């Protein structure tokens, strides 16, 4: 689960908007702090997996028309002047870079102090954080380029090894911001991929894209590009009008070769819905990272039940890396109400409260939830809450067990720091971190190698609904 914080130096009093989790904090020297909860660890690449990496920073605020804060609290963070240990090394002259020396010192101190004051784990997961300061300060002083400076900060934060906290250079932060819109615009073939050992799994093919025009479909695998094994890298990109030769295999089929002409692609990350046999609804939720994903889900469910009622709903969270807190609560609002869990940090606890939303109320509809080992963060929270509170039937394999809430701190120069600051427990007391959600029915098969019609997890969910029907 990832919570985002942005900071900006100002005379304003710090405030936290809990409902939309937009928090504006003032920490000395930081650029801005905004808190939105999320659930992933790195930014996925455009034509790569949304699930293979965990992303958690989104610069764009959610549209005001859909923002519905529930409560407001005032929060003050006062940096402790004595928190920074005294370095034994004297400042060392450095080769000039585009980042002034004083600013470099400021950013380094801010990163260290923010973690020192706010990190979820008082023992820093066994890392001597004071010693880290003494070790990295002289290295920061001697950095000969921006790249080396940012690489050192990335390395320093990575010592926490919690799968959520991380430092992003300005270029990476900019990419995160673009990703949060859910819009993709580039020159390529128009697919989203999940790199796998046996080829890159096509998660989605954009309509009217070059890939769609040659018949590529979701669940196909790209095995090779221009005769070379494909590892999910950037080879699909290239100048507009150029050809790329792909070796592709569909589930149950033989490898085949197709030639695709690259062109400008505009795609949008959206939920996928369909109606299965017996009026069972199916909702594939690829990420919680997109700013308006909760509104998209509400619209998709509204359209689904407008046709006619559904007897059950399959919520597919496989490969979902998590995302924003307001998307989490917006999605859950269709299925549960009230207090459904508890966030905790070093200073106390706060409930995860779910209120009514504008979309359809499906609390009486039986649920099955599909998960796998790449279901992470807030996607795990959704699965756990629905299993615990809504008595959803969970199918698949245990989830990633990576559920800390992280806060994103905007730093001078456009860099960003994500810090794990909160944990989460279900109402039954279960802490999902390091454990994951345990399915009611474990099916340890690679679902990506099956066609949609033969997907073993979907088939298990349909059997569950059939049993419910027979039991009435």
CSV table of C-alpha atoms in Angstrom, one decimal:
chain,number,residue,atom,x,y,z
A,1,UNK,CA,0.0,0.0,0.0
A,2,UNK,CA,1.5,3.3,-0.8
A,3,UNK,CA,0.6,6.7,0.5
A,4,UNK,CA,2.0,9.8,-1.1
A,5,UNK,CA,3.1,12.9,0.6
A,6,UNK,CA,4.3,16.1,-1.0
A,7,UNK,CA,6.0,19.0,0.7
A,8,UNK,CA,6.5,22.6,0.1
A,9,UNK,CA,8.2,25.3,2.0
A,10,UNK,CA,5.6,27.9,3.0
A,11,UNK,CA,4.2,30.0,5.9
A,12,UNK,CA,1.0,28.0,5.8
A,13,UNK,CA,0.1,25.8,8.6
A,14,UNK,CA,0.4,22.0,7.8
A,15,UNK,CA,-2.9,20.3,7.2
A,16,UNK,CA,-4.0,16.8,6.3
A,17,UNK,CA,-7.1,16.0,4.3
A,18,UNK,CA,-7.8,12.4,5.3
A,19,UNK,CA,-10.7,11.6,3.0
A,20,UNK,CA,-8.8,12.1,-0.2
A,21,UNK,CA,-5.6,11.7,1.7
A,22,UNK,CA,-4.2,14.9,0.3
A,23,UNK,CA,-1.8,16.1,2.9
A,24,UNK,CA,0.2,19.3,2.7
A,25,UNK,CA,3.0,19.2,5.3
A,26,UNK,CA,5.8,21.6,5.9
A,27,UNK,CA,9.1,20.0,6.5
A,28,UNK,CA,12.0,22.3,6.6
A,29,UNK,CA,13.7,22.5,3.2
A,30,UNK,CA,11.3,20.2,1.4
A,31,UNK,CA,9.5,21.2,-1.7
A,32,UNK,CA,6.1,19.7,-1.1
A,33,UNK,CA,4.3,16.9,0.7
A,34,UNK,CA,1.1,15.4,-0.5
A,35,UNK,CA,-0.2,12.1,0.9
A,36,UNK,CA,-2.2,9.7,-1.1
A,37,UNK,CA,-2.2,6.1,-0.4
A,38,UNK,CA,-0.9,3.7,-2.9
A,39,UNK,CA,0.4,0.2,-3.3
A,40,UNK,CA,3.4,-0.4,-5.4
A,41,UNK,CA,7.1,0.0,-5.5
A,42,UNK,CA,8.4,1.3,-8.8
A,43,UNK,CA,7.1,2.9,-11.9
A,44,UNK,CA,6.1,0.5,-14.7
A,45,UNK,CA,7.3,1.2,-18.2
A,46,UNK,CA,4.7,2.1,-20.8
A,47,UNK,CA,4.7,-1.2,-22.7
A,48,UNK,CA,5.8,-3.2,-19.7
A,49,UNK,CA,4.0,-4.6,-16.8
A,50,UNK,CA,1.8,-2.6,-14.5
A,51,UNK,CA,2.4,-5.5,-12.1
A,52,UNK,CA,6.0,-6.4,-12.5
A,53,UNK,CA,6.9,-3.2,-10.6
A,54,UNK,CA,5.2,-1.2,-7.9
A,55,UNK,CA,4.5,2.5,-8.6
A,56,UNK,CA,3.5,5.0,-6.1
A,57,UNK,CA,3.9,8.6,-7.2
A,58,UNK,CA,1.3,10.6,-8.9
A,59,UNK,CA,1.7,14.3,-9.4
A,60,UNK,CA,-1.7,15.2,-10.7
A,61,UNK,CA,-4.4,15.7,-8.0
A,62,UNK,CA,-7.5,13.7,-8.5
A,63,UNK,CA,-10.3,15.6,-10.3
A,64,UNK,CA,-12.1,17.9,-8.0
A,65,UNK,CA,-15.5,16.7,-9.2
A,66,UNK,CA,-14.8,13.2,-7.7
A,67,UNK,CA,-13.0,14.3,-4.6
A,68,UNK,CA,-15.0,13.7,-1.5
A,69,UNK,CA,-13.0,14.1,1.7
A,70,UNK,CA,-14.7,12.7,4.7
A,71,UNK,CA,-12.8,14.2,7.6
A,72,UNK,CA,-10.1,16.7,8.1
A,73,UNK,CA,-7.4,16.7,10.8
A,74,UNK,CA,-4.5,19.1,11.5
A,75,UNK,CA,-1.1,17.5,11.6
A,76,UNK,CA,2.2,19.2,12.5
A,77,UNK,CA,5.5,17.7,11.8
A,78,UNK,CA,8.4,19.3,13.6
A,79,UNK,CA,11.8,18.2,12.5
A,80,UNK,CA,14.2,17.6,15.4
A,81,UNK,CA,17.3,19.7,15.1
A,82,UNK,CA,19.4,17.2,17.0
A,83,UNK,CA,18.3,14.3,14.8
A,84,UNK,CA,21.2,14.6,12.4
A,85,UNK,CA,24.4,13.0,13.7
A,86,UNK,CA,27.6,14.9,13.4
A,87,UNK,CA,29.7,13.7,10.6
A,88,UNK,CA,33.4,13.2,11.3
A,89,UNK,CA,34.5,14.1,7.8
A,90,UNK,CA,35.0,17.7,6.8
A,91,UNK,CA,33.3,19.0,3.7
A,92,UNK,CA,35.5,18.1,0.7
A,93,UNK,CA,35.7,20.3,-2.4
A,94,UNK,CA,33.9,18.8,-5.3
A,95,UNK,CA,33.9,19.2,-9.0
A,96,UNK,CA,31.1,21.7,-9.9
A,97,UNK,CA,27.8,20.2,-11.1
A,98,UNK,CA,24.5,21.7,-12.1
A,99,UNK,CA,23.3,21.1,-8.5
A,100,UNK,CA,24.9,23.6,-6.2
A,101,UNK,CA,26.8,22.1,-3.3
A,102,UNK,CA,24.6,23.8,-0.7
A,103,UNK,CA,21.5,22.4,-2.4
A,104,UNK,CA,23.0,18.9,-2.5
A,105,UNK,CA,23.7,19.1,1.2
A,106,UNK,CA,20.1,20.2,1.8
A,107,UNK,CA,18.5,17.4,-0.2
A,108,UNK,CA,20.7,14.8,1.4
A,109,UNK,CA,19.8,16.1,4.9
A,110,UNK,CA,16.1,16.2,4.1
A,111,UNK,CA,16.1,12.7,2.8
A,112,UNK,CA,17.9,11.4,5.9
A,113,UNK,CA,15.8,13.4,8.3
A,114,UNK,CA,12.4,12.6,6.7
A,115,UNK,CA,13.2,8.9,7.1
A,116,UNK,CA,14.6,9.3,10.6
A,117,UNK,CA,11.4,11.1,11.8
A,118,UNK,CA,8.7,9.2,9.9
A,119,UNK,CA,9.7,5.7,9.0
A,120,UNK,CA,7.3,3.0,10.0
A,121,UNK,CA,9.8,0.8,11.7
A,122,UNK,CA,11.7,2.3,14.7
A,123,UNK,CA,14.6,-0.1,14.2
A,124,UNK,CA,14.9,0.9,10.5
A,125,UNK,CA,14.6,-2.8,9.7
A,126,UNK,CA,18.0,-3.5,11.3
A,127,UNK,CA,19.8,-0.7,9.5
A,128,UNK,CA,21.9,1.7,11.6
A,129,UNK,CA,20.5,4.9,10.2
A,130,UNK,CA,22.9,7.1,12.1
A,131,UNK,CA,25.8,5.2,10.6
A,132,UNK,CA,24.2,5.5,7.2
A,133,UNK,CA,24.4,9.3,7.6
A,134,UNK,CA,28.1,9.2,8.4
A,135,UNK,CA,28.8,6.8,5.6
A,136,UNK,CA,27.0,8.6,2.8
A,137,UNK,CA,27.6,12.3,3.7
A,138,UNK,CA,31.2,12.3,2.4
A,139,UNK,CA,30.2,10.3,-0.7
A,140,UNK,CA,27.5,12.9,-1.4
A,141,UNK,CA,30.1,15.6,-1.0
A,142,UNK,CA,32.4,14.0,-3.5
A,143,UNK,CA,29.8,13.2,-6.2
A,144,UNK,CA,31.0,14.5,-9.5
A,145,UNK,CA,27.7,14.7,-11.3
A,146,UNK,CA,24.0,14.9,-10.8
A,147,UNK,CA,23.7,11.3,-11.9
A,148,UNK,CA,26.2,10.1,-9.3
A,149,UNK,CA,24.5,12.2,-6.6
A,150,UNK,CA,21.0,10.9,-7.3
A,151,UNK,CA,22.4,7.3,-7.6
A,152,UNK,CA,23.9,7.6,-4.1
A,153,UNK,CA,20.6,8.8,-2.6
A,154,UNK,CA,18.8,5.9,-4.4
A,155,UNK,CA,21.3,3.5,-3.0
A,156,UNK,CA,21.0,4.9,0.5
A,157,UNK,CA,17.2,4.7,0.7
A,158,UNK,CA,17.3,1.2,-0.8
A,159,UNK,CA,19.2,0.0,2.3
A,160,UNK,CA,15.9,0.0,4.1
A,161,UNK,CA,14.9,-2.9,1.8
A,162,UNK,CA,11.1,-2.7,2.5
A,163,UNK,CA,9.9,-2.9,-1.1
A,164,UNK,CA,8.2,0.4,-0.9
A,165,UNK,CA,10.5,3.2,0.3
A,166,UNK,CA,12.6,4.7,-2.5
A,167,UNK,CA,14.2,7.8,-3.9
A,168,UNK,CA,13.4,9.0,-7.4
A,169,UNK,CA,15.6,11.3,-9.5
A,170,UNK,CA,13.6,14.2,-11.2
A,171,UNK,CA,13.3,12.3,-14.5
A,172,UNK,CA,11.8,9.2,-12.8
A,173,UNK,CA,9.4,11.4,-10.8
A,174,UNK,CA,8.3,13.1,-14.0
A,175,UNK,CA,7.6,9.6,-15.5
A,176,UNK,CA,5.5,8.7,-12.5
A,177,UNK,CA,3.4,11.8,-12.9
A,178,UNK,CA,2.7,11.0,-16.5
A,179,UNK,CA,1.8,7.4,-15.7
A,180,UNK,CA,-0.8,8.5,-13.2
A,181,UNK,CA,-3.0,9.9,-15.9
A,182,UNK,CA,-3.6,6.5,-17.3
A,183,UNK,CA,-2.9,7.8,-20.8
A,184,UNK,CA,-0.1,6.5,-22.9
A,185,UNK,CA,1.2,8.3,-26.0
A,186,UNK,CA,4.3,7.1,-27.8
A,187,UNK,CA,5.5,5.5,-31.1
A,188,UNK,CA,5.2,1.7,-30.8
A,189,UNK,CA,2.8,-1.1,-31.4
A,190,UNK,CA,0.1,-0.5,-28.7
A,191,UNK,CA,0.4,-3.1,-26.0
A,192,UNK,CA,1.0,-3.3,-22.3
A,193,UNK,CA,3.4,-6.1,-21.3
A,194,UNK,CA,4.3,-8.2,-18.3
A,195,UNK,CA,7.9,-9.6,-18.6
A,196,UNK,CA,8.0,-13.3,-17.9
A,197,UNK,CA,10.7,-15.9,-18.1
A,198,UNK,CA,9.0,-17.5,-21.1
A,199,UNK,CA,8.3,-14.4,-23.0
A,200,UNK,CA,6.6,-11.0,-22.4
A,201,UNK,CA,2.9,-11.5,-21.6
A,202,UNK,CA,0.5,-9.2,-23.4
A,203,UNK,CA,-1.7,-7.7,-20.7
A,204,UNK,CA,-3.7,-5.5,-23.0
A,205,UNK,CA,-3.9,-4.6,-26.7
A,206,UNK,CA,-5.1,-1.0,-27.4
A,207,UNK,CA,-8.0,-0.8,-29.8
A,208,UNK,CA,-7.1,0.3,-33.4
A,209,UNK,CA,-3.4,0.0,-32.5
A,210,UNK,CA,-0.8,-1.6,-34.9
A,211,UNK,CA,-0.9,-4.7,-32.6
A,212,UNK,CA,-4.6,-5.0,-32.9
A,213,UNK,CA,-4.5,-4.6,-36.6
A,214,UNK,CA,-2.3,-7.7,-37.0
A,215,UNK,CA,-4.4,-9.8,-34.6
A,216,UNK,CA,-2.4,-9.7,-31.4
A,217,UNK,CA,-4.6,-10.3,-28.3
A,218,UNK,CA,-4.4,-10.2,-24.6
A,219,UNK,CA,-2.6,-13.3,-23.2
A,220,UNK,CA,-0.4,-13.7,-26.3
A,221,UNK,CA,3.3,-13.9,-25.6
A,222,UNK,CA,6.0,-12.1,-27.5
A,223,UNK,CA,8.9,-14.5,-27.6
A,224,UNK,CA,11.4,-12.7,-29.8
A,225,UNK,CA,11.8,-9.4,-31.7
A,226,UNK,CA,13.7,-9.4,-35.1
A,227,UNK,CA,15.1,-12.8,-34.3
A,228,UNK,CA,16.4,-11.9,-30.8
A,229,UNK,CA,14.9,-13.1,-27.6
A,230,UNK,CA,12.7,-10.4,-26.1
A,231,UNK,CA,13.1,-9.5,-22.4
A,232,UNK,CA,10.4,-6.9,-22.2
A,233,UNK,CA,12.8,-4.0,-23.0
A,234,UNK,CA,12.3,-1.0,-25.2
A,235,UNK,CA,12.7,-2.8,-28.6
A,236,UNK,CA,9.1,-2.3,-29.4
A,237,UNK,CA,9.6,1.4,-29.6
A,238,UNK,CA,11.2,3.0,-32.7
A,239,UNK,CA,10.7,5.6,-35.5
A,240,UNK,CA,7.2,5.9,-36.9
A,241,UNK,CA,6.7,3.8,-40.0
A,242,UNK,CA,9.4,1.2,-39.2
A,243,UNK,CA,8.7,-2.5,-39.1
A,244,UNK,CA,9.3,-4.9,-36.2
A,245,UNK,CA,9.2,-8.6,-36.7
A,246,UNK,CA,7.7,-10.5,-33.7
A,247,UNK,CA,7.6,-14.2,-32.8
A,248,UNK,CA,4.3,-14.6,-30.9
A,249,UNK,CA,2.6,-17.5,-29.2
A,250,UNK,CA,-1.1,-17.7,-28.1
A,251,UNK,CA,-2.2,-20.0,-25.2
A,252,UNK,CA,-2.3,-23.6,-26.5
A,253,UNK,CA,-1.0,-22.5,-29.9
A,254,UNK,CA,2.3,-22.7,-31.8
A,255,UNK,CA,4.8,-19.8,-32.3
A,256,UNK,CA,4.0,-17.7,-35.3
A,257,UNK,CA,5.7,-14.7,-36.8
A,258,UNK,CA,4.0,-11.4,-37.4
A,259,UNK,CA,5.3,-8.1,-38.8
A,260,UNK,CA,4.0,-4.8,-37.2
A,261,UNK,CA,4.5,-1.3,-38.4
A,262,UNK,CA,5.2,1.1,-35.6
A,263,UNK,CA,3.2,4.3,-35.4
A,264,UNK,CA,2.0,6.9,-32.9
A,265,UNK,CA,-0.2,5.1,-30.3
A,266,UNK,CA,-2.6,6.6,-27.8
A,267,UNK,CA,-3.9,4.3,-25.2
A,268,UNK,CA,-5.8,4.5,-21.9
A,269,UNK,CA,-5.5,2.2,-19.0
A,270,UNK,CA,-9.1,1.1,-18.2
A,271,UNK,CA,-11.0,-1.6,-16.2
A,272,UNK,CA,-12.2,-4.5,-18.3
A,273,UNK,CA,-15.7,-5.8,-17.9
A,274,UNK,CA,-17.8,-8.6,-19.4
A,275,UNK,CA,-20.7,-10.7,-18.6
A,276,UNK,CA,-20.0,-14.4,-18.3
A,277,UNK,CA,-22.3,-17.4,-18.5
A,278,UNK,CA,-25.1,-17.5,-16.0
A,279,UNK,CA,-25.1,-13.7,-15.6
A,280,UNK,CA,-21.9,-13.6,-13.7
A,281,UNK,CA,-20.1,-10.3,-14.0
A,282,UNK,CA,-16.4,-10.0,-14.6
A,283,UNK,CA,-14.3,-6.9,-13.7
A,284,UNK,CA,-10.6,-6.8,-14.4
A,285,UNK,CA,-8.9,-4.1,-12.3
A,286,UNK,CA,-5.4,-3.6,-13.7
A,287,UNK,CA,-4.2,-0.9,-11.3
A,288,UNK,CA,-5.3,1.6,-8.6
A,289,UNK,CA,-2.6,4.0,-9.9
A,290,UNK,CA,-4.7,5.8,-12.5
A,291,UNK,CA,-6.2,9.1,-11.1
A,292,UNK,CA,-9.8,8.3,-12.1
A,293,UNK,CA,-9.8,4.5,-11.9
A,294,UNK,CA,-12.4,4.6,-9.1
A,295,UNK,CA,-14.7,6.6,-11.3
A,296,UNK,CA,-14.0,4.3,-14.3
A,297,UNK,CA,-14.9,1.3,-12.2
A,298,UNK,CA,-18.1,2.9,-11.0
A,299,UNK,CA,-19.1,3.7,-14.6
A,300,UNK,CA,-18.2,0.2,-15.8
A,301,UNK,CA,-20.3,-1.5,-13.0
A,302,UNK,CA,-23.2,0.9,-13.7
A,303,UNK,CA,-23.2,-0.1,-17.4
A,304,UNK,CA,-23.0,-3.8,-16.5
A,305,UNK,CA,-26.0,-3.9,-14.2
A,306,UNK,CA,-28.0,-1.5,-16.4
A,307,UNK,CA,-28.3,-4.3,-19.0
A,308,UNK,CA,-29.7,-6.7,-16.4
A,309,UNK,CA,-28.9,-7.8,-12.8
A,310,UNK,CA,-25.9,-10.0,-12.1
A,311,UNK,CA,-26.0,-13.1,-9.9
A,312,UNK,CA,-22.3,-12.7,-8.9
A,313,UNK,CA,-19.2,-10.7,-9.6
A,314,UNK,CA,-15.6,-11.9,-10.3
A,315,UNK,CA,-13.1,-9.1,-9.3
A,316,UNK,CA,-9.8,-9.9,-11.0
A,317,UNK,CA,-6.9,-8.3,-9.1
A,318,UNK,CA,-4.2,-10.5,-10.6
A,319,UNK,CA,-1.2,-8.4,-11.5
A,320,UNK,CA,-2.6,-5.3,-9.8
A,321,UNK,CA,0.3,-3.5,-8.1
A,322,UNK,CA,-1.9,-1.2,-6.0
A,323,UNK,CA,-2.2,2.6,-6.2
A,324,UNK,CA,-4.0,5.5,-4.6
A,325,UNK,CA,-6.0,5.4,-1.4
A,326,UNK,CA,-9.0,7.3,-2.8
A,327,UNK,CA,-9.2,4.7,-5.6
A,328,UNK,CA,-9.0,1.9,-2.9
A,329,UNK,CA,-11.9,3.5,-0.9
A,330,UNK,CA,-13.9,4.3,-4.1
A,331,UNK,CA,-13.7,0.7,-5.3
A,332,UNK,CA,-14.5,-0.8,-1.9
A,333,UNK,CA,-17.5,1.5,-1.5
A,334,UNK,CA,-19.4,-0.7,-4.0
A,335,UNK,CA,-19.1,-3.7,-1.7
A,336,UNK,CA,-18.7,-2.7,2.0
A,337,UNK,CA,-19.4,0.2,4.4
A,338,UNK,CA,-18.0,1.5,7.6
A,339,UNK,CA,-14.8,0.6,9.4
A,340,UNK,CA,-13.1,-2.2,7.5
A,341,UNK,CA,-9.6,-2.2,8.9
A,342,UNK,CA,-6.9,-0.2,10.7
A,343,UNK,CA,-3.9,1.8,9.6
A,344,UNK,CA,-1.1,2.1,12.2
A,345,UNK,CA,2.2,3.9,12.6
A,346,UNK,CA,4.6,4.9,15.3
A,347,UNK,CA,2.1,7.5,16.6
A,348,UNK,CA,-1.1,5.6,16.7
A,349,UNK,CA,-3.9,4.2,14.6
A,350,UNK,CA,-6.7,5.3,12.3
A,351,UNK,CA,-9.6,3.3,10.8
A,352,UNK,CA,-10.1,2.6,7.1
A,353,UNK,CA,-13.6,4.0,6.8
A,354,UNK,CA,-15.7,3.3,3.7
A,355,UNK,CA,-18.7,5.4,2.8
A,356,UNK,CA,-21.4,5.2,0.2
A,357,UNK,CA,-20.3,6.3,-3.3
A,358,UNK,CA,-22.2,7.4,-6.4
A,359,UNK,CA,-22.0,4.0,-8.1
A,360,UNK,CA,-24.1,0.9,-7.7
A,361,UNK,CA,-24.5,-0.7,-4.3
A,362,UNK,CA,-23.4,-4.4,-4.8
A,363,UNK,CA,-23.2,-5.4,-1.2
A,364,UNK,CA,-25.8,-8.1,-1.7
A,365,UNK,CA,-24.0,-9.6,-4.8
A,366,UNK,CA,-21.8,-12.7,-4.1
A,367,UNK,CA,-18.2,-12.0,-4.8
A,368,UNK,CA,-15.2,-14.0,-6.0
A,369,UNK,CA,-11.8,-12.3,-6.0
A,370,UNK,CA,-8.9,-13.6,-8.2
A,371,UNK,CA,-5.3,-13.0,-6.9
A,372,UNK,CA,-1.8,-14.0,-7.6
A,373,UNK,CA,1.7,-13.4,-6.3
A,374,UNK,CA,1.9,-10.0,-8.1
A,375,UNK,CA,-1.3,-8.7,-6.5
A,376,UNK,CA,0.3,-6.2,-4.2
A,377,UNK,CA,-0.3,-3.3,-1.7
A,378,UNK,CA,-3.7,-1.7,-1.9
A,379,UNK,CA,-4.9,-4.4,-4.2
A,380,UNK,CA,-4.1,-6.8,-1.4
A,381,UNK,CA,-6.1,-4.6,1.0
A,382,UNK,CA,-9.1,-4.8,-1.3
A,383,UNK,CA,-8.9,-8.6,-1.5
A,384,UNK,CA,-8.4,-8.9,2.3
A,385,UNK,CA,-11.2,-6.6,3.2
A,386,UNK,CA,-13.6,-8.3,0.8
A,387,UNK,CA,-12.7,-11.7,2.1
A,388,UNK,CA,-12.9,-10.6,5.7
A,389,UNK,CA,-15.9,-8.2,5.7
A,390,UNK,CA,-17.9,-9.1,2.5
A,391,UNK,CA,-17.2,-12.9,2.7
A,392,UNK,CA,-15.8,-12.9,-0.8
A,393,UNK,CA,-14.4,-16.2,-2.1
A,394,UNK,CA,-10.7,-15.7,-2.9
A,395,UNK,CA,-9.1,-17.8,-5.6
A,396,UNK,CA,-5.5,-18.1,-6.8
A,397,UNK,CA,-2.2,-18.1,-4.8
A,398,UNK,CA,-1.1,-16.0,-1.8
A,399,UNK,CA,-0.5,-12.4,-2.7
A,400,UNK,CA,2.7,-10.4,-2.4
A,401,UNK,CA,2.4,-9.4,1.3
A,402,UNK,CA,3.6,-5.8,0.6
A,403,UNK,CA,1.1,-3.5,2.1
A,404,UNK,CA,2.9,-0.5,3.8
A,405,UNK,CA,1.4,2.9,3.1
A,406,UNK,CA,4.0,5.2,1.7
A,407,UNK,CA,4.2,9.0,1.6
A,408,UNK,CA,5.8,10.9,-1.2
A,409,UNK,CA,7.9,13.9,-0.4
A,410,UNK,CA,8.7,16.4,-3.2
A,411,UNK,CA,12.2,17.7,-2.9
A,412,UNK,CA,14.1,20.7,-4.3
A,413,UNK,CA,15.0,20.2,-8.0
A,414,UNK,CA,12.1,17.8,-8.7
A,415,UNK,CA,13.3,14.7,-7.0
A,416,UNK,CA,10.9,12.6,-4.9
A,417,UNK,CA,11.2,10.5,-1.8
A,418,UNK,CA,8.8,7.7,-0.9
A,419,UNK,CA,8.8,6.6,2.7
A,420,UNK,CA,6.9,3.7,4.3
A,421,UNK,CA,5.0,5.2,7.2
A,422,UNK,CA,2.0,3.1,7.9
A,423,UNK,CA,1.0,-0.5,8.2
A,424,UNK,CA,-2.4,-2.1,7.8
A,425,UNK,CA,-4.4,-4.7,9.7
A,426,UNK,CA,-7.8,-6.2,8.8
A,427,UNK,CA,-10.6,-6.1,11.4
A,428,UNK,CA,-9.8,-9.6,12.4
A,429,UNK,CA,-6.3,-8.4,13.4
A,430,UNK,CA,-4.4,-9.9,10.5
A,431,UNK,CA,-1.4,-7.9,9.4
A,432,UNK,CA,-1.0,-8.7,5.7
A,433,UNK,CA,2.6,-7.4,5.5
A,434,UNK,CA,5.0,-10.3,4.7
A,435,UNK,CA,2.2,-12.8,4.7
A,436,UNK,CA,-0.2,-11.8,1.9
A,437,UNK,CA,-3.8,-12.8,1.4
A,438,UNK,CA,-4.4,-16.5,1.7
A,439,UNK,CA,-6.9,-17.7,-0.9
A,440,UNK,CA,-10.0,-19.8,0.0
A,441,UNK,CA,-9.1,-22.0,-2.9
A,442,UNK,CA,-5.5,-22.3,-3.9
A,443,UNK,CA,-4.8,-23.0,-7.6
A,444,UNK,CA,-1.1,-22.9,-8.2
A,445,UNK,CA,-1.2,-22.8,-12.0
A,446,UNK,CA,0.2,-20.1,-14.2
A,447,UNK,CA,-3.1,-18.5,-15.4
A,448,UNK,CA,-1.3,-16.5,-18.1
A,449,UNK,CA,-0.6,-19.7,-20.1
A,450,UNK,CA,-4.4,-20.4,-20.4
A,451,UNK,CA,-6.9,-18.8,-22.7
A,452,UNK,CA,-9.6,-16.6,-21.2
A,453,UNK,CA,-12.1,-19.5,-21.7
A,454,UNK,CA,-9.9,-22.0,-19.9
A,455,UNK,CA,-8.5,-19.8,-17.2
A,456,UNK,CA,-8.4,-22.1,-14.1
A,457,UNK,CA,-9.1,-19.3,-11.6
A,458,UNK,CA,-12.1,-18.0,-13.5
A,459,UNK,CA,-13.4,-21.5,-13.8
A,460,UNK,CA,-13.0,-22.0,-10.1
A,461,UNK,CA,-15.0,-18.8,-9.4
A,462,UNK,CA,-17.8,-19.9,-11.7
A,463,UNK,CA,-18.0,-23.3,-9.9
A,464,UNK,CA,-18.2,-21.4,-6.6
A,465,UNK,CA,-21.2,-19.4,-7.9
A,466,UNK,CA,-22.8,-22.6,-9.2
A,467,UNK,CA,-22.5,-24.1,-5.8
A,468,UNK,CA,-24.1,-21.1,-4.2
A,469,UNK,CA,-27.0,-21.3,-6.7
A,470,UNK,CA,-27.5,-25.0,-6.0
A,471,UNK,CA,-27.4,-24.4,-2.3
A,472,UNK,CA,-30.4,-22.0,-2.4
